[in-house]
XYZ file of N, CA and C in Angstrom:
552
model
N 249.655 245.770 227.093
C 249.711 246.950 226.252
C 251.167 247.169 225.871
N 251.463 247.461 224.633
C 252.824 247.589 224.161
C 253.451 248.935 224.475
N 252.657 249.997 224.536
C 253.184 251.294 224.936
C 252.055 252.091 225.572
N 252.408 253.099 226.368
C 251.385 253.838 227.120
C 250.341 254.468 226.215
N 249.152 254.597 226.783
C 248.014 255.161 226.052
C 248.325 256.569 225.545
N 248.979 257.399 226.361
C 249.270 258.774 225.944
C 250.238 258.807 224.766
N 251.217 257.888 224.747
C 252.145 257.818 223.632
C 251.405 257.435 222.353
N 250.497 256.470 222.474
C 249.722 256.061 221.305
C 248.894 257.221 220.794
N 248.308 257.982 221.698
C 247.501 259.129 221.289
C 248.348 260.154 220.549
N 249.559 260.462 221.084
C 250.387 261.465 220.431
C 250.873 260.969 219.078
N 251.274 259.714 218.983
C 251.703 259.151 217.701
C 250.536 259.148 216.724
N 249.343 258.858 217.232
C 248.159 258.828 216.396
C 247.870 260.215 215.826
N 248.042 261.233 216.648
C 247.785 262.598 216.195
C 248.816 263.034 215.151
N 250.083 262.497 215.230
C 251.128 262.877 214.292
C 250.930 262.265 212.915
N 250.282 261.105 212.839
C 250.124 260.450 211.540
C 249.012 261.127 210.759
N 249.180 261.220 209.443
C 248.214 261.926 208.615
C 246.876 261.200 208.525
N 246.936 259.952 208.205
C 245.709 259.208 208.016
C 245.860 257.847 208.672
N 245.304 257.704 209.850
C 245.392 256.423 210.526
C 244.035 256.070 211.066
N 243.535 254.914 210.865
C 244.136 253.882 210.046
C 244.000 254.223 208.579
N 244.945 253.755 207.747
C 244.861 254.057 206.315
C 243.617 253.425 205.712
N 242.998 254.115 204.785
C 241.817 253.561 204.142
C 242.186 252.428 203.187
N 243.405 252.393 202.714
C 243.880 251.338 201.822
C 244.545 250.263 202.668
N 244.012 249.030 202.676
C 244.578 247.985 203.519
C 246.003 247.621 203.128
N 246.425 247.897 201.884
C 247.784 247.578 201.453
C 248.739 248.748 201.683
N 248.237 249.832 202.258
C 249.086 251.006 202.472
C 250.150 250.692 203.509
N 251.261 251.431 203.442
C 252.356 251.258 204.383
C 251.916 251.625 205.773
N 252.451 250.877 206.737
C 252.202 251.199 208.130
C 253.049 252.408 208.488
N 252.558 253.375 209.242
C 253.345 254.548 209.592
C 254.682 254.158 210.207
N 255.696 255.029 209.988
C 257.065 254.705 210.361
C 257.256 254.497 211.852
N 256.430 255.056 212.708
C 256.654 254.915 214.139
C 256.375 253.506 214.634
N 255.847 252.597 213.773
C 255.568 251.238 214.192
C 256.796 250.354 214.102
N 257.748 250.595 213.249
C 258.998 249.845 213.134
C 258.869 248.368 213.433
N 259.848 247.539 213.043
C 259.834 246.119 213.339
C 259.248 245.338 212.195
N 259.095 244.013 212.402
C 258.580 243.125 211.363
C 257.094 243.299 211.167
N 256.557 242.600 210.154
C 255.140 242.760 209.826
C 254.234 242.252 210.937
N 254.627 241.209 211.656
C 253.804 240.702 212.765
C 253.702 241.718 213.882
N 254.826 242.342 214.203
C 254.840 243.374 215.234
C 254.021 244.568 214.771
N 254.176 244.920 213.477
C 253.419 246.050 212.949
C 251.919 245.810 213.090
N 251.471 244.611 212.746
C 250.038 244.298 212.824
C 249.559 244.345 214.267
N 250.356 243.793 215.175
C 249.971 243.768 216.574
C 249.892 245.179 217.139
N 250.903 245.990 216.885
C 250.919 247.359 217.392
C 249.810 248.168 216.741
N 249.618 247.989 215.436
C 248.564 248.713 214.727
C 247.203 248.360 215.320
N 246.983 247.071 215.612
C 245.729 246.634 216.217
C 245.527 247.320 217.561
N 246.603 247.398 218.365
C 246.503 248.018 219.683
C 246.136 249.493 219.567
N 246.751 250.206 218.626
C 246.456 251.628 218.454
C 245.041 251.820 217.919
N 244.624 250.990 216.977
C 243.245 251.075 216.472
C 242.277 250.828 217.613
N 242.548 249.803 218.431
C 241.688 249.494 219.565
C 241.601 250.693 220.501
N 242.744 251.339 220.778
C 242.752 252.496 221.658
C 241.987 253.652 221.040
N 242.131 253.838 219.724
C 241.429 254.929 219.056
C 239.920 254.694 219.132
N 239.464 253.490 218.857
C 238.039 253.173 218.911
C 237.539 253.314 220.333
N 238.319 252.799 221.284
C 237.928 252.889 222.679
C 237.821 254.357 223.097
N 238.739 255.184 222.661
C 238.721 256.599 222.993
C 237.489 257.277 222.394
N 237.163 256.946 221.139
C 236.008 257.560 220.494
C 234.719 257.160 221.190
N 234.603 255.899 221.626
C 233.373 255.446 222.277
C 233.189 256.135 223.609
N 234.277 256.325 224.372
C 234.136 256.971 225.670
C 233.790 258.440 225.539
N 234.116 259.062 224.401
C 233.762 260.456 224.202
C 232.292 260.628 223.838
N 231.683 259.629 223.241
C 230.287 259.743 222.815
C 229.382 259.519 224.024
N 228.682 260.546 224.440
C 227.850 260.446 225.642
C 226.666 259.507 225.445
N 226.238 259.300 224.218
C 225.094 258.433 223.981
C 225.476 256.951 223.925
N 226.760 256.651 223.828
C 227.201 255.260 223.729
C 227.973 254.855 224.978
N 227.278 254.641 226.060
C 227.924 254.183 227.278
C 227.679 252.685 227.382
N 228.762 251.930 227.231
C 228.667 250.484 227.298
C 229.241 250.024 228.633
N 228.472 249.264 229.357
C 228.957 248.714 230.607
C 228.400 247.319 230.773
N 229.089 246.536 231.541
C 228.627 245.171 231.768
C 227.457 245.171 232.730
N 226.582 244.197 232.555
C 225.459 244.027 233.469
C 225.236 242.526 233.648
N 224.371 242.193 234.562
C 224.144 240.787 234.868
C 222.665 240.545 235.092
N 222.129 239.562 234.400
C 220.748 239.131 234.566
C 220.821 237.620 234.730
N 220.882 237.140 235.949
C 221.091 235.719 236.213
C 220.146 235.248 237.310
N 219.547 234.078 237.119
C 218.618 233.496 238.083
C 219.025 232.055 238.342
N 218.954 231.650 239.602
C 219.172 230.264 239.993
C 217.988 229.842 240.851
N 217.331 228.770 240.457
C 216.171 228.277 241.202
C 216.346 226.793 241.514
N 215.931 226.406 242.701
C 215.916 225.001 243.105
C 214.531 224.745 243.668
N 213.784 223.863 243.014
C 212.417 223.628 243.460
C 211.804 222.413 242.805
N 210.476 222.351 242.893
C 209.729 221.231 242.331
C 208.825 221.708 241.202
N 208.743 220.863 240.180
C 207.937 221.173 238.996
C 206.470 221.069 239.357
N 205.686 222.079 238.959
C 204.268 222.119 239.299
C 203.366 221.475 238.268
N 203.811 221.341 237.044
C 203.005 220.728 235.981
C 203.934 220.115 234.952
N 203.455 219.120 234.244
C 204.255 218.559 233.148
C 204.476 219.651 232.102
N 205.646 219.671 231.480
C 205.933 220.709 230.482
C 205.020 220.618 229.262
N 204.789 221.758 228.649
C 204.082 221.821 227.372
C 205.011 222.475 226.368
N 204.881 222.078 225.103
C 205.666 222.704 224.053
C 204.719 223.524 223.196
N 205.076 224.777 222.994
C 204.258 225.675 222.184
C 205.108 226.289 221.101
N 204.431 226.664 220.014
C 205.093 227.407 218.949
C 204.038 228.168 218.168
N 204.462 229.256 217.558
C 203.562 230.090 216.775
C 203.923 229.921 215.313
N 202.980 229.481 214.508
C 203.166 229.281 213.069
C 204.372 228.394 212.764
N 204.601 227.401 213.593
C 205.698 226.470 213.367
C 207.084 227.055 213.615
N 207.141 228.227 214.227
C 208.424 228.893 214.482
C 208.631 229.053 215.985
N 209.885 229.165 216.374
C 210.279 229.437 217.753
C 209.598 228.521 218.782
N 209.797 227.212 218.692
C 209.199 226.342 219.700
C 209.805 226.612 221.073
N 208.989 226.452 222.092
C 209.420 226.704 223.462
C 208.774 225.677 224.385
N 209.539 225.179 225.356
C 209.001 224.300 226.385
C 208.751 225.147 227.622
N 207.567 225.006 228.199
C 207.145 225.832 229.334
C 206.660 224.929 230.460
N 207.081 225.258 231.677
C 206.549 224.584 232.863
C 206.645 225.523 234.047
N 205.948 225.182 235.132
C 206.011 226.002 236.343
C 206.906 225.316 237.365
N 207.540 226.123 238.189
C 208.451 225.617 239.210
C 208.132 226.321 240.520
N 207.980 225.541 241.583
C 207.678 226.090 242.903
C 208.944 226.124 243.748
N 209.194 227.270 244.365
C 210.271 227.377 245.349
C 209.637 227.740 246.682
N 210.222 227.242 247.760
C 209.689 227.481 249.099
C 210.676 228.283 249.921
N 210.126 229.205 250.684
C 210.918 229.988 251.625
C 210.353 229.687 253.006
N 211.216 229.297 253.928
C 210.752 228.962 255.274
C 211.492 229.832 256.287
N 210.786 230.210 257.356
C 211.391 230.989 258.417
C 210.699 230.681 259.736
N 211.416 231.000 260.785
C 210.864 230.814 262.132
C 210.089 232.044 262.520
N 208.929 231.861 263.067
C 208.144 232.998 263.542
C 208.151 232.990 265.068
N 208.076 234.144 265.656
C 208.068 234.255 267.115
C 209.457 234.430 267.680
N 209.495 234.641 268.988
C 210.755 234.905 269.673
C 211.296 233.685 270.391
N 210.625 232.596 270.315
C 211.007 231.399 271.056
C 212.299 230.797 270.510
N 213.161 230.284 271.406
C 214.391 229.617 271.000
C 214.177 228.141 270.718
N 213.059 227.606 271.140
C 212.781 226.187 270.896
C 211.800 226.063 269.744
N 211.946 224.988 268.976
C 211.056 224.747 267.840
C 209.811 224.006 268.315
N 208.680 224.526 267.950
C 207.426 223.805 268.149
C 206.737 223.751 266.803
N 205.655 223.024 266.725
C 205.008 222.820 265.427
C 204.503 224.112 264.801
N 204.181 225.121 265.566
C 203.644 226.356 265.009
C 204.679 227.426 264.748
N 205.949 227.152 265.005
C 206.980 228.177 264.893
C 207.492 228.394 263.476
N 207.265 227.477 262.558
C 207.827 227.588 261.207
C 206.746 228.047 260.237
N 207.074 229.099 259.480
C 206.166 229.589 258.439
C 206.798 229.307 257.084
N 205.947 229.180 256.081
C 206.434 228.848 254.736
C 205.674 229.654 253.700
N 206.404 230.082 252.681
C 205.791 230.777 251.547
C 206.250 230.078 250.278
N 205.311 229.757 249.391
C 205.634 229.135 248.104
C 205.498 230.188 247.008
N 206.520 230.266 246.160
C 206.506 231.179 245.020
C 206.548 230.344 243.743
N 205.662 230.671 242.801
C 205.608 229.949 241.533
C 206.316 230.751 240.455
N 207.134 230.051 239.667
C 207.899 230.667 238.590
C 207.529 230.002 237.269
N 207.423 230.812 236.235
C 207.198 230.289 234.884
C 208.566 230.123 234.233
N 208.870 228.927 233.766
C 210.164 228.630 233.154
C 209.939 228.345 231.676
N 210.693 229.030 230.815
C 210.621 228.828 229.368
C 211.997 228.418 228.866
N 212.021 227.445 227.953
C 213.289 226.972 227.399
C 213.210 227.041 225.879
N 214.129 227.806 225.290
C 214.171 227.979 223.845
C 215.306 227.198 223.197
N 216.390 226.923 223.930
C 217.545 226.211 223.354
C 217.123 224.845 222.862
N 217.376 224.517 221.578
C 216.848 223.292 220.969
C 217.120 222.003 221.737
N 218.342 221.681 222.080
C 218.617 220.420 222.771
C 218.015 220.375 224.159
N 218.176 221.447 224.905
C 217.656 221.516 226.264
C 216.132 221.545 226.271
N 215.561 222.243 225.318
C 214.098 222.331 225.196
C 213.492 220.943 225.030
N 214.065 220.130 224.138
C 213.534 218.801 223.874
C 213.765 217.858 225.053
N 214.927 217.967 225.689
C 215.239 217.146 226.858
C 214.277 217.448 228.002
N 214.033 218.733 228.245
C 213.108 219.120 229.315
C 211.695 218.642 229.014
N 211.272 218.763 227.773
C 209.924 218.327 227.408
C 209.750 216.827 227.634
N 210.801 216.076 227.353
C 210.719 214.615 227.470
C 210.851 214.129 228.911
N 211.738 214.726 229.727
C 212.072 214.143 231.024
C 211.590 214.909 232.252
N 211.283 216.192 232.139
C 210.785 216.925 233.302
C 209.335 216.515 233.546
N 209.037 216.130 234.789
C 207.681 215.692 235.143
C 207.209 216.423 236.390
N 205.905 216.492 236.548
C 205.298 217.118 237.713
C 205.861 216.486 238.987
N 206.264 217.323 239.935
C 206.798 216.842 241.206
C 208.300 216.632 241.217
N 208.942 216.655 240.042
C 210.383 216.442 239.977
C 211.112 217.617 240.643
N 212.176 217.307 241.325
C 213.014 218.332 241.951
C 214.140 218.655 240.971
N 214.220 219.932 240.556
C 215.230 220.327 239.573
C 215.873 221.654 239.971
N 217.049 221.862 239.414
C 217.782 223.110 239.553
C 217.780 223.777 238.176
N 217.423 225.063 238.125
C 217.316 225.797 236.865
C 218.198 227.035 236.937
N 218.979 227.266 235.879
C 219.739 228.501 235.730
C 219.237 229.206 234.484
N 219.182 230.515 234.538
C 218.741 231.260 233.375
C 218.734 232.743 233.640
N 217.862 233.451 232.933
C 217.749 234.904 233.088
C 216.277 235.282 233.181
N 216.012 236.427 233.786
C 214.650 236.939 233.876
C 214.276 237.657 232.597
N 213.028 237.491 232.185
C 212.522 238.187 231.023
C 211.124 238.696 231.347
N 210.855 239.927 230.975
C 209.556 240.542 231.225
C 208.869 240.796 229.898
N 207.576 240.568 229.862
C 206.842 240.790 228.628
C 205.386 241.103 228.910
N 204.672 241.401 227.845
C 203.241 241.679 227.936
C 202.491 240.784 226.972
N 201.243 240.496 227.320
C 200.370 239.749 226.430
C 198.936 240.204 226.671
N 198.057 239.891 225.736
C 196.642 240.209 225.872
C 195.904 238.912 226.141
N 195.177 238.852 227.259
C 194.482 237.613 227.625
C 193.184 237.448 226.842
N 192.454 236.386 227.143
C 191.220 236.068 226.404
C 190.147 237.138 226.572
N 190.199 237.868 227.685
C 189.240 238.947 227.932
C 189.692 240.274 227.340
N 190.742 240.224 226.526
C 191.303 241.398 225.860
C 191.897 242.404 226.851
N 192.441 241.874 227.958
C 193.090 242.706 228.963
C 194.601 242.524 228.835
N 195.331 243.626 228.814
C 196.796 243.575 228.717
C 197.368 243.162 230.075
N 198.188 242.139 230.056
C 198.801 241.610 231.286
C 200.318 241.607 231.132
N 200.995 241.697 232.275
C 202.445 241.587 232.282
C 202.821 240.198 232.767
N 203.906 239.669 232.223
C 204.360 238.332 232.603
C 205.860 238.357 232.850
N 206.262 237.634 233.872
C 207.685 237.445 234.162
C 207.985 235.976 233.941
N 209.046 235.697 233.225
C 209.420 234.310 232.973
C 210.918 234.152 233.163
N 211.318 232.954 233.537
C 212.730 232.607 233.628
C 213.077 231.876 232.336
N 213.976 232.448 231.545
C 214.432 231.799 230.316
C 215.632 230.936 230.702
N 215.409 229.631 230.756
C 216.426 228.706 231.266
C 217.469 228.383 230.206
N 218.724 228.308 230.642
C 219.788 227.840 229.757
C 220.521 226.637 230.348
N 220.088 226.181 231.518
C 220.676 224.991 232.120
C 219.678 224.391 233.107
N 219.584 223.063 233.108
C 218.725 222.347 234.057
C 219.512 221.169 234.600
N 219.405 220.961 235.913
C 220.002 219.779 236.536
C 218.874 219.009 237.202
N 218.738 217.739 236.843
C 217.701 216.885 237.408
C 218.170 216.350 238.762
N 217.364 216.535 239.797
C 217.743 216.099 241.132
C 216.850 214.978 241.668
N 215.679 214.765 241.101
C 214.782 213.711 241.582
C 215.277 212.353 241.148
N 215.235 211.385 242.070
C 215.653 210.017 241.732
C 214.763 209.432 240.663
N 213.459 209.749 240.693
C 212.554 209.154 239.709
C 212.901 209.588 238.288
N 213.371 210.836 238.103
C 213.740 211.309 236.772
C 215.087 210.716 236.363
N 216.034 210.622 237.312
C 217.348 210.074 237.004
C 217.238 208.637 236.505
N 216.319 207.866 237.075
C 216.145 206.473 236.676
C 215.646 206.344 235.245
N 214.899 207.332 234.756
C 214.343 207.278 233.403
C 215.355 207.668 232.338
N 216.368 208.459 232.716
C 217.339 208.959 231.725
C 218.315 207.905 231.306
């Protein structure tokens, strides 16, 4: 920052019309220096003015958020490619992840001490290059790593019942199965 926020605010209040509506208008005298410095300082003050206005508007609260998923598992079915009216093609497949834990209080492992839960995930890929690569090389049983985001939606099934669906919209896939690596 070239000068403190409070100084920029006071200088901003002193100028009659800032930013000028005419792009060729003179830069206010408090900017001094060459044209490059003037543009840089003017940009900083405009940025501060916009930032100040946004923080004052109670309806415009912008904050960062994160929607990120990482899955490592095995493919449950060969991918299918779908599209509606020749638009928005998507490659879809299921991915199984396993969670394992020890049950009981015993310190020694026996055959009945380990429990497992399998969770199935629906993976959708819209990115053109990745979509086509996944459709061609992802196969049932392949071990893959998927990165993406969660997406929630609704659809009406064949019985005309409204259902909710959760899908992972993938933006990266890493092939881990030797059988798939050999084909690439």
